[in-house]
Amino acid sequence: MKAKAFDTNVFKRIMVYTKPYKFRFNGVIVWALLLSLFAALRPYLLKETVDNYIQSKDESGLAFYLGLMAVVLLLEVAAQFYFVYWANWLGQDIVKDIREKLFKHLLGFRMKYFDNAPVGQLVTRTVSDIEAIAKIFSQGLFMIMSDLSKMIVVLIFMFFMNWQLTLIVFVAMPILVWVTRIFQKKMQVTFEVVRTQIAALNTFVQERVTGMKIVQLFTREQIEAEKFSEINDKHNKAWIKTVWYNSIFFPIADIISSLTLGAVVVYGGQRMLGGDQFTTFGDLSSYTMFIGMLFNPLRQIADKFNEMQMGMIAANRVFDILDTSDEIQDVGTIQAQPFAGNITFENVQFSYVANEPVIRDLNLEVQSGQTVAIVGSTGAGKSTIINLLNRFYELDSGKITIDNHNINDYTIESLRKQIAVVLQDVFLFADSLYNNITLFNDDISRERVLQAAEQIGVADFIASLPGGLDYNVKERGVMLSSGQRQLIAFLRAYVSNPSILILDEATSSIDTYSEELIQRATEKITKDRTSIVIAHRLATIVNADIIVVMHKGKVVESGTHSELLLRENGFYKNLYDAQFDVQSA
């Protein structure tokens, strides 16, 4: 798809975000106009000084005009300061608003979106792409407006002073405009490639740093370094292309400017030497400044337009995400109160990928206060049940009810507040233990956390950590063992006081030291609470009220541990015997 030189639709969308800052936006324009006026006044005052006071040796007049030039210079500096400061200030506030809107939008996406979107790419969109949008205002739009207004004011002064010399300048301007236009088109396409390569680089680095343990365990360092080198080389070549175009354009622009200045000086000087009074020394002196003030902005407009294009390309990528409607439909009106905990799956069908069902005609009933264990081979659909109950994904057909209400009738926020999940792979943020347990819920005090830790038997473990609840677990909880992270996950679930508890393989990767603590924690938090336990280690669920066996997305058996063991060649009996034989061996 061919990139547009200037996407007016994207630009209009960006300008919508300036509305809350209308006063500042208009203020930047005023400062730009004042800056143009003060900048053009300096060469004109120079002309007046040379023609009327230097040649006539009028010292008092010369002193007055020098003072006037100093005042104009100070005013120009002040206008430049406020123009740059307000333009950057406005750009950063707009970026803040867009970034917050984008992040809130991402928070509402269903899990399917994140299954398909590379994390590094989303980070690029949320951080560097949005930062590029700020340059539309700080380095692009307002700078272009300032340069254009300066050029217009300069041309007015030049025509007023000497229209014949100005016509020489006019002959050269279309050439520079044409060269600038070609440069701008080439750079726009190149910048699109640059942004793509940056996203690819971010994605690759993010994934490898996150999975560094796998890289090193399987001695993939050399292979990954070569792959990184390949991606980095593409990124480098994309940037080198922009350097190439800049290296061609700016020397050409300088040559055109210099030739124009030379033509003005030669033509005006010859006329003056020939006795023609159509121009003055003051005119020629001021024109050396005016031509620079006219051509430099024109040359810089191309550079500023590049910054603006980078911002436009980045904005287009950000708007693509904002335009994505992949949110879970939160149309429920019932505010979920503490549930009794009766859960029913009725003829539930679900597919992650179209026409590849993971759950097939699932019917399952969980009574209030029961502990229901779900077992089955990998891919049977056990963990999918959690995703569906929490409404991370939408059903293909059928329905799920809690306390006789379809879960779609509850607001998502109130529904999820009543359900706590302990996963096998516990995710902890780079923060204190306390914040990882409460997740910044102000309703959960430190006293409540410590009391809960005592109740489920993990208070001694917390006390053993430097700083206790203030201990920083670092990124993903790397400072803790897997068993310790699991204990924190249990405590996190317990302090939220859920109506329904789900344990997803929560005891499959614990160490010997943590096993007894976790068993005690499990008994405590599941007591008198509807609980669904997805287990790989069958020995941990022998006391469950009901054990449900799944195979290829369907319930194939259900009953108590003792009942299921009585079924000859039953799925559960075969799983149990196989696991027992392995453990015995």
XYZ file of C-alpha atoms in Angstrom:
585
model
C 0.000 0.000 0.000
C 1.430 3.360 -1.073
C 1.882 5.766 1.807
C 0.157 9.128 1.575
C 2.306 12.237 1.570
C -0.101 13.834 4.014
C -3.069 12.027 5.526
C -5.654 14.722 6.235
C -7.932 12.307 8.105
C -5.186 11.391 10.562
C -4.278 15.060 10.944
C -7.890 15.992 11.722
C -8.071 13.278 14.379
C -4.901 14.548 15.998
C -6.220 18.113 16.022
C -9.258 16.963 18.022
C -6.915 16.439 20.967
C -5.956 20.143 20.912
C -9.466 21.270 21.875
C -8.915 21.135 25.667
C -5.868 23.370 25.134
C -7.400 25.933 22.786
C -5.943 28.956 24.617
C -2.422 27.532 24.495
C -2.848 26.450 20.863
C -3.874 29.969 19.821
C -1.106 31.395 21.987
C 1.525 29.411 20.083
C 0.193 30.848 16.811
C 0.397 34.405 18.199
C 3.982 33.869 19.357
C 4.861 32.448 15.922
C 3.509 35.573 14.200
C 5.330 37.900 16.589
C 8.528 35.911 16.100
C 8.202 36.317 12.316
C 7.654 40.060 12.613
C 10.589 40.661 14.960
C 12.894 38.469 12.834
C 12.045 40.400 9.643
C 12.451 43.772 11.377
C 16.149 43.232 12.075
C 17.340 43.259 8.413
C 15.052 46.191 7.666
C 16.501 48.182 10.567
C 19.971 47.271 9.267
C 19.092 48.745 5.863
C 17.826 51.951 7.468
C 20.964 52.170 9.609
C 23.336 51.712 6.644
C 21.513 54.055 4.232
C 20.524 56.861 6.596
C 23.027 56.920 9.422
C 26.267 55.092 8.596
C 26.781 56.667 5.173
C 25.840 60.117 6.515
C 27.902 59.519 9.694
C 24.992 60.463 11.939
C 26.193 59.192 15.312
C 23.086 60.039 17.316
C 20.780 58.410 14.746
C 23.127 55.419 14.563
C 23.022 55.008 18.349
C 19.235 55.217 18.347
C 18.854 52.547 15.651
C 21.408 50.281 17.299
C 19.392 50.514 20.507
C 16.204 49.859 18.557
C 17.797 46.794 16.953
C 18.816 45.553 20.418
C 15.213 45.940 21.673
C 13.857 44.065 18.634
C 16.425 41.328 19.196
C 15.343 40.933 22.832
C 11.701 40.784 21.769
C 12.588 38.137 19.190
C 14.378 36.080 21.857
C 11.349 36.342 24.176
C 8.967 35.352 21.373
C 11.231 32.425 20.463
C 11.287 31.233 24.080
C 7.521 31.299 24.572
C 6.876 29.843 21.130
C 9.162 26.831 21.708
C 8.083 26.331 25.339
C 4.343 26.475 24.653
C 4.598 24.289 21.534
C 6.466 21.549 23.424
C 4.196 21.905 26.450
C 1.127 21.495 24.272
C 2.639 18.471 22.495
C 3.426 16.693 25.760
C -0.058 17.277 27.182
C -1.645 15.909 24.013
C 0.654 12.877 24.144
C -0.319 12.306 27.776
C -4.016 12.317 26.834
C -3.576 9.962 23.866
C -1.359 7.563 25.838
C -3.883 7.342 28.671
C -6.713 6.756 26.205
C -4.722 4.064 24.385
C -3.747 2.242 27.580
C -7.316 2.280 28.903
C -8.455 0.953 25.526
C -5.898 -1.877 25.709
C -7.072 -2.780 29.224
C -10.524 -3.531 27.844
C -9.431 -5.911 25.079
C -10.344 -9.564 25.298
C -7.538 -12.067 25.690
C -7.826 -13.127 22.048
C -6.355 -9.799 20.973
C -3.271 -10.284 23.149
C -2.935 -13.872 21.931
C -2.231 -12.492 18.439
C -0.534 -9.120 19.122
C 3.238 -9.150 19.836
C 3.989 -7.548 23.197
C 6.968 -5.604 21.837
C 4.779 -4.073 19.153
C 2.211 -2.912 21.704
C 4.990 -1.413 23.826
C 6.258 0.454 20.763
C 2.793 1.818 20.038
C 2.221 2.906 23.653
C 5.633 4.477 24.233
C 7.798 5.473 21.262
C 5.034 5.862 18.654
C 3.049 8.157 20.902
C 6.187 10.138 21.769
C 6.644 10.700 18.033
C 3.181 12.305 17.953
C 4.474 15.035 20.294
C 6.918 16.066 17.571
C 3.989 16.966 15.335
C 3.543 19.987 17.591
C 7.028 20.593 18.998
C 9.009 20.011 15.784
C 6.432 19.825 13.007
C 3.186 21.771 12.699
C 4.042 24.908 14.664
C 7.582 25.079 13.321
C 6.197 24.889 9.792
C 3.645 27.596 10.609
C 6.411 29.741 12.088
C 8.650 29.255 9.060
C 5.838 29.980 6.602
C 4.776 33.117 8.445
C 8.410 34.245 8.577
C 8.759 33.707 4.832
C 5.576 35.669 4.107
C 6.624 38.587 6.318
C 10.123 38.565 4.808
C 8.706 38.636 1.263
C 6.486 41.594 2.168
C 9.494 43.505 3.479
C 11.580 42.555 0.412
C 8.899 43.696 -2.050
C 8.462 46.907 -0.121
C 12.211 47.583 -0.216
C 13.095 46.485 -3.787
C 10.731 44.509 -5.958
C 13.314 44.003 -8.747
C 15.792 42.168 -6.515
C 12.892 40.207 -5.046
C 11.968 38.906 -8.515
C 15.417 37.266 -8.741
C 14.676 35.455 -5.515
C 11.276 34.424 -6.873
C 12.876 32.716 -9.858
C 14.903 30.412 -7.587
C 12.156 29.589 -5.073
C 10.116 27.202 -7.313
C 13.259 25.130 -7.905
C 13.858 24.732 -4.192
C 10.166 23.976 -3.603
C 10.275 21.259 -6.278
C 13.431 19.692 -4.790
C 11.888 19.881 -1.307
C 8.727 18.154 -2.495
C 10.673 15.222 -3.978
C 12.718 14.919 -0.784
C 9.596 14.958 1.378
C 7.943 12.139 -0.611
C 11.034 9.939 -0.432
C 11.443 10.507 3.288
C 7.792 9.699 4.029
C 8.126 6.224 2.514
C 11.457 5.675 4.259
C 10.098 6.676 7.659
C 7.295 4.132 7.286
C 9.939 1.436 6.886
C 11.876 2.816 9.867
C 8.837 2.595 12.167
C 8.167 -0.984 11.021
C 11.745 -2.004 11.746
C 11.696 -0.337 15.185
C 8.572 -2.334 16.109
C 10.221 -5.554 14.882
C 13.368 -4.788 16.886
C 11.400 -4.035 20.070
C 9.345 -7.209 19.710
C 12.432 -9.387 19.202
C 14.357 -7.923 22.147
C 11.351 -8.057 24.503
C 10.701 -11.728 23.741
C 14.339 -12.796 24.073
C 14.936 -10.903 27.305
C 11.750 -12.402 28.785
C 12.731 -15.885 27.627
C 16.453 -15.564 28.385
C 16.426 -18.702 30.545
C 15.240 -20.800 27.580
C 17.788 -19.161 25.276
C 20.638 -20.069 27.609
C 19.346 -23.509 28.628
C 19.239 -24.587 24.982
C 22.492 -22.750 24.096
C 20.729 -20.538 21.568
C 22.932 -17.498 22.248
C 24.781 -17.596 18.919
C 21.632 -18.283 16.898
C 19.676 -15.505 18.602
C 22.615 -13.106 18.202
C 22.649 -13.823 14.465
C 18.900 -13.301 14.196
C 19.190 -10.038 16.140
C 22.020 -8.946 13.862
C 19.803 -9.599 10.841
C 16.906 -7.555 12.227
C 19.263 -4.832 13.423
C 20.834 -4.698 9.959
C 17.413 -4.058 8.397
C 16.805 -1.299 10.944
C 20.217 0.183 10.172
C 19.622 0.130 6.412
C 16.274 1.879 6.861
C 17.955 4.705 8.782
C 20.899 4.869 6.359
C 18.402 5.537 3.593
C 17.130 8.597 5.463
C 20.753 9.726 5.920
C 21.301 9.289 2.185
C 18.346 11.483 1.253
C 19.394 14.138 3.785
C 22.938 14.080 2.417
C 21.627 14.824 -1.063
C 18.926 17.356 -0.252
C 20.650 19.780 2.110
C 23.743 20.423 -0.068
C 21.449 21.046 -3.061
C 19.350 23.446 -0.994
C 22.505 25.267 0.161
C 23.752 25.583 -3.421
C 20.437 27.050 -4.597
C 20.452 29.520 -1.702
C 24.061 30.546 -2.338
C 23.533 30.956 -6.086
C 20.468 33.119 -5.456
C 22.388 35.316 -3.033
C 25.223 35.605 -5.547
C 22.815 36.551 -8.320
C 21.268 39.308 -6.178
C 24.666 40.746 -5.193
C 26.059 40.591 -8.757
C 22.958 42.089 -10.364
C 22.506 44.805 -7.733
C 26.237 45.575 -7.570
C 26.559 45.948 -11.368
C 23.547 48.257 -11.486
C 25.007 50.387 -8.694
C 28.433 50.522 -10.348
C 26.728 51.597 -13.542
C 25.214 54.539 -11.726
C 21.702 53.092 -11.464
C 20.064 54.205 -8.224
C 17.409 51.453 -8.126
C 19.093 49.939 -5.075
C 21.311 50.906 -2.156
C 24.101 49.442 -0.045
C 21.523 49.062 2.699
C 19.313 47.007 0.381
C 22.157 44.639 -0.526
C 23.211 44.308 3.120
C 19.700 43.502 4.274
C 19.103 41.128 1.331
C 22.025 38.949 2.414
C 20.063 38.421 5.640
C 16.636 38.239 4.009
C 17.646 35.511 1.565
C 18.954 33.367 4.397
C 15.751 34.008 6.361
C 13.704 33.068 3.287
C 15.577 30.021 2.039
C 16.634 28.472 5.355
C 13.024 28.131 6.576
C 12.052 26.697 3.190
C 14.841 24.166 3.495
C 13.990 23.470 7.135
C 10.313 23.019 6.304
C 11.291 19.778 4.582
C 13.070 18.658 7.742
C 10.143 19.732 9.936
C 7.736 18.036 7.563
C 9.749 14.841 8.045
C 9.225 15.115 11.806
C 5.555 15.723 11.206
C 5.334 12.723 8.898
C 7.013 10.521 11.506
C 4.390 11.696 13.970
C 1.589 11.129 11.453
C 2.776 7.602 10.713
C 3.025 6.887 14.438
C -0.422 8.421 15.012
C -1.893 6.256 12.271
C -0.539 3.134 14.002
C -1.910 4.294 17.356
C -5.316 5.079 15.832
C -5.377 1.600 14.296
C -5.383 0.208 17.842
C -7.894 2.785 19.088
C -10.163 1.853 16.161
C -9.934 -1.844 16.999
C -13.169 -3.029 18.543
C -12.049 -6.146 20.327
C -13.457 -5.443 23.737
C -15.598 -7.859 25.690
C -19.130 -6.546 25.391
C -19.887 -5.216 28.849
C -23.656 -4.813 28.536
C -24.568 -6.397 31.847
C -26.612 -4.350 34.291
C -26.497 -6.552 37.401
C -23.937 -5.600 40.022
C -22.657 -8.939 41.302
C -22.906 -9.199 45.065
C -21.202 -12.013 47.004
C -22.358 -15.156 45.213
C -23.898 -18.209 46.795
C -21.693 -19.947 44.228
C -24.013 -22.110 42.112
C -22.360 -22.413 38.682
C -23.866 -24.061 35.610
C -22.405 -24.646 32.142
C -25.190 -25.395 29.658
C -24.313 -26.763 26.205
C -21.214 -24.558 26.048
C -19.307 -24.522 22.775
C -16.112 -22.513 22.332
C -13.256 -22.149 19.821
C -10.089 -20.074 20.012
C -9.806 -20.498 16.236
C -12.906 -20.644 14.057
C -14.106 -24.190 13.295
C -11.609 -25.700 15.754
C -13.693 -26.177 18.927
C -11.850 -26.563 22.220
C -15.005 -26.992 24.308
C -17.748 -29.161 22.841
C -21.269 -29.193 24.258
C -20.039 -28.838 27.832
C -22.574 -29.390 30.599
C -21.334 -28.970 34.142
C -22.949 -28.036 37.442
C -21.157 -26.829 40.580
C -23.151 -26.483 43.778
C -22.627 -23.730 46.313
C -19.708 -24.469 48.640
C -18.544 -27.488 46.678
C -14.952 -28.172 45.694
C -15.002 -29.489 42.139
C -11.791 -30.839 40.643
C -11.310 -30.925 36.878
C -8.733 -33.313 35.453
C -7.756 -34.455 31.998
C -4.890 -34.667 29.561
C -3.226 -31.607 28.099
C -5.527 -29.841 25.636
C -8.694 -31.263 27.153
C -10.020 -27.749 27.747
C -9.539 -27.487 31.513
C -7.976 -24.021 31.664
C -10.369 -22.741 29.023
C -13.163 -23.086 31.577
C -11.453 -20.408 33.698
C -11.173 -18.070 30.730
C -14.844 -18.480 29.918
C -16.048 -18.096 33.499
C -14.113 -14.822 33.812
C -15.392 -13.692 30.418
C -11.952 -13.354 28.883
C -13.482 -14.860 25.753
C -17.019 -14.991 24.345
C -18.836 -18.294 23.943
C -19.630 -19.647 20.500
C -22.903 -20.992 21.877
C -24.566 -22.111 25.100
C -24.475 -20.185 28.353
C -22.852 -20.042 31.757
C -24.875 -19.017 34.784
C -23.937 -18.095 38.336
C -26.755 -18.125 40.869
C -29.253 -18.559 37.997
C -28.094 -15.412 36.162
C -26.257 -15.533 32.841
C -22.734 -14.224 33.443
C -23.303 -11.793 30.540
C -25.971 -10.098 32.671
C -23.406 -9.107 35.301
C -21.101 -6.157 34.807
C -17.636 -7.499 34.050
C -15.972 -5.604 36.873
C -18.398 -6.828 39.538
C -18.273 -10.395 38.151
C -14.487 -10.612 38.289
C -14.368 -9.104 41.767
C -16.247 -12.157 43.028
C -13.883 -14.644 41.362
C -10.266 -15.197 42.413
C -7.816 -17.267 40.372
C -4.524 -18.828 41.416
C -2.537 -19.769 38.340
C 0.355 -22.171 37.944
C 2.475 -19.432 36.374
C 2.225 -16.674 38.984
C 2.832 -13.188 37.641
C 4.304 -10.652 40.043
C 5.083 -7.028 39.253
C 8.380 -5.294 40.018
C 7.035 -3.816 43.242
C 6.675 -4.498 46.948
C 5.154 -7.690 48.268
C 2.291 -5.670 49.746
C 1.381 -4.046 46.426
C 1.574 -7.409 44.652
C -0.855 -8.895 47.184
C -3.357 -6.013 47.244
C -2.814 -4.832 43.662
C -3.256 -1.265 44.964
C -6.702 -1.974 46.400
C -7.058 0.716 49.087
C -9.716 -1.341 50.851
C -7.136 -3.952 51.824
C -5.033 -2.738 54.756
C -1.628 -4.019 55.847
C -3.243 -5.354 59.006
C -5.700 -7.378 56.944
C -2.886 -8.791 54.816
C -0.865 -9.803 57.867
C -3.929 -11.353 59.495
C -4.715 -13.327 56.332
C -1.084 -14.441 56.093
C -1.326 -15.767 59.643
C -4.558 -17.609 58.875
C -3.213 -19.491 55.862
C 0.192 -20.088 57.422
C 2.513 -17.856 55.409
C 3.213 -15.148 58.008
C 6.596 -16.676 58.933
C 7.628 -16.755 55.280
C 6.794 -13.053 54.862
C 8.551 -12.145 58.099
C 11.690 -13.912 56.864
C 11.993 -11.565 53.881
C 14.058 -8.350 54.250
C 11.504 -5.618 54.864
C 8.604 -8.045 55.130
C 5.660 -6.722 53.119
C 7.872 -3.943 51.739
C 10.254 -6.423 50.113
C 10.638 -5.687 46.382
C 10.209 -8.928 44.438
C 11.648 -7.383 41.227
C 10.346 -8.078 37.729
C 8.084 -11.150 37.530
C 9.036 -12.006 41.121
C 12.509 -13.305 40.251
C 13.663 -12.794 43.857
C 11.297 -15.551 45.030
C 11.176 -19.269 44.354
C 8.259 -20.756 42.417
C 6.794 -22.108 45.651
C 7.083 -18.704 47.337
C 5.419 -17.007 44.381
C 2.638 -19.557 44.634
C 2.137 -18.723 48.308
C 1.851 -15.037 47.437
C -0.756 -15.913 44.805
C -2.785 -17.813 47.416
C -2.588 -14.869 49.785
C -3.573 -12.463 46.991
C -6.661 -14.570 46.302
C -7.526 -14.970 49.973
C -7.444 -11.265 50.917
C -9.776 -10.439 48.014
C -12.416 -12.543 49.788
C -13.918 -14.061 46.619
C -17.197 -15.921 46.365
C -15.677 -18.341 43.862
C -12.111 -19.605 43.917
C -10.288 -21.216 41.009
C -6.973 -23.017 41.375
C -5.396 -23.720 37.994
C -2.599 -26.273 38.405
C -1.676 -24.233 41.478
C 0.219 -27.065 43.161
C 1.990 -28.618 40.181
C 5.346 -26.854 40.445
C 5.997 -26.408 44.156
C 9.056 -27.365 46.133
C 9.013 -29.698 49.144
C 9.335 -26.821 51.603
C 6.286 -25.041 50.211
C 4.067 -28.097 49.678
C 2.776 -28.335 53.243
C 2.189 -24.570 53.414
C 0.275 -24.627 50.147
C -1.817 -27.617 51.201
C -2.748 -25.761 54.400
C -3.468 -22.596 52.417
C -5.618 -24.562 49.981
C -7.711 -26.061 52.766
C -8.189 -22.662 54.375
C -9.198 -20.648 51.335
C -11.476 -23.331 49.846
C -13.389 -23.914 53.090
C -17.094 -22.970 52.764
C -16.409 -21.454 49.349
C -17.295 -22.689 45.880
C -13.992 -23.844 44.420
C -12.887 -25.211 41.076
C -9.545 -26.984 41.183
C -7.775 -27.851 37.961
C -5.148 -30.407 38.866
C -2.426 -32.428 37.253
C -1.314 -34.141 40.453
C -4.333 -36.324 41.259
C -3.167 -36.951 44.819
C -4.015 -33.323 45.650
C -7.706 -33.614 44.753
C -8.748 -36.971 46.240
C -10.899 -35.165 48.820
C -12.782 -33.043 46.276
C -16.581 -33.254 46.463
C -16.746 -34.015 42.743
C -14.052 -34.880 40.236
C -14.844 -34.057 36.606
C -12.812 -35.753 33.888
C -12.522 -33.933 30.548
C -11.368 -35.304 27.220
C -11.282 -33.339 23.957
C -13.468 -30.580 25.340
C -16.162 -32.794 26.809
C -17.005 -34.161 30.249
C -16.506 -37.898 29.990
C -16.719 -38.853 33.698
C -17.668 -37.322 37.019
C -17.944 -38.545 40.590
C -15.960 -38.829 43.792
C -12.428 -40.187 43.868
C -13.540 -43.557 45.215
C -16.431 -43.819 42.751
C -14.234 -43.104 39.740
C -11.612 -45.648 40.806
C -14.275 -48.356 40.706
C -14.790 -47.855 36.963
C -12.748 -50.400 35.072
C -10.797 -48.823 32.185
C -12.238 -45.460 33.145
C -10.376 -42.296 32.121
C -9.754 -41.242 35.725
C -8.668 -44.712 36.849
C -6.211 -44.958 33.957
C -4.818 -41.484 34.728
C -4.521 -42.310 38.438
C -2.912 -45.697 37.873
C -0.453 -44.242 35.375
C 0.517 -41.471 37.766
C 0.775 -43.862 40.712
C 2.978 -46.224 38.703
C 5.292 -43.352 37.755
C 5.539 -42.177 41.359
C 6.144 -45.720 42.606
C 8.900 -46.199 40.053
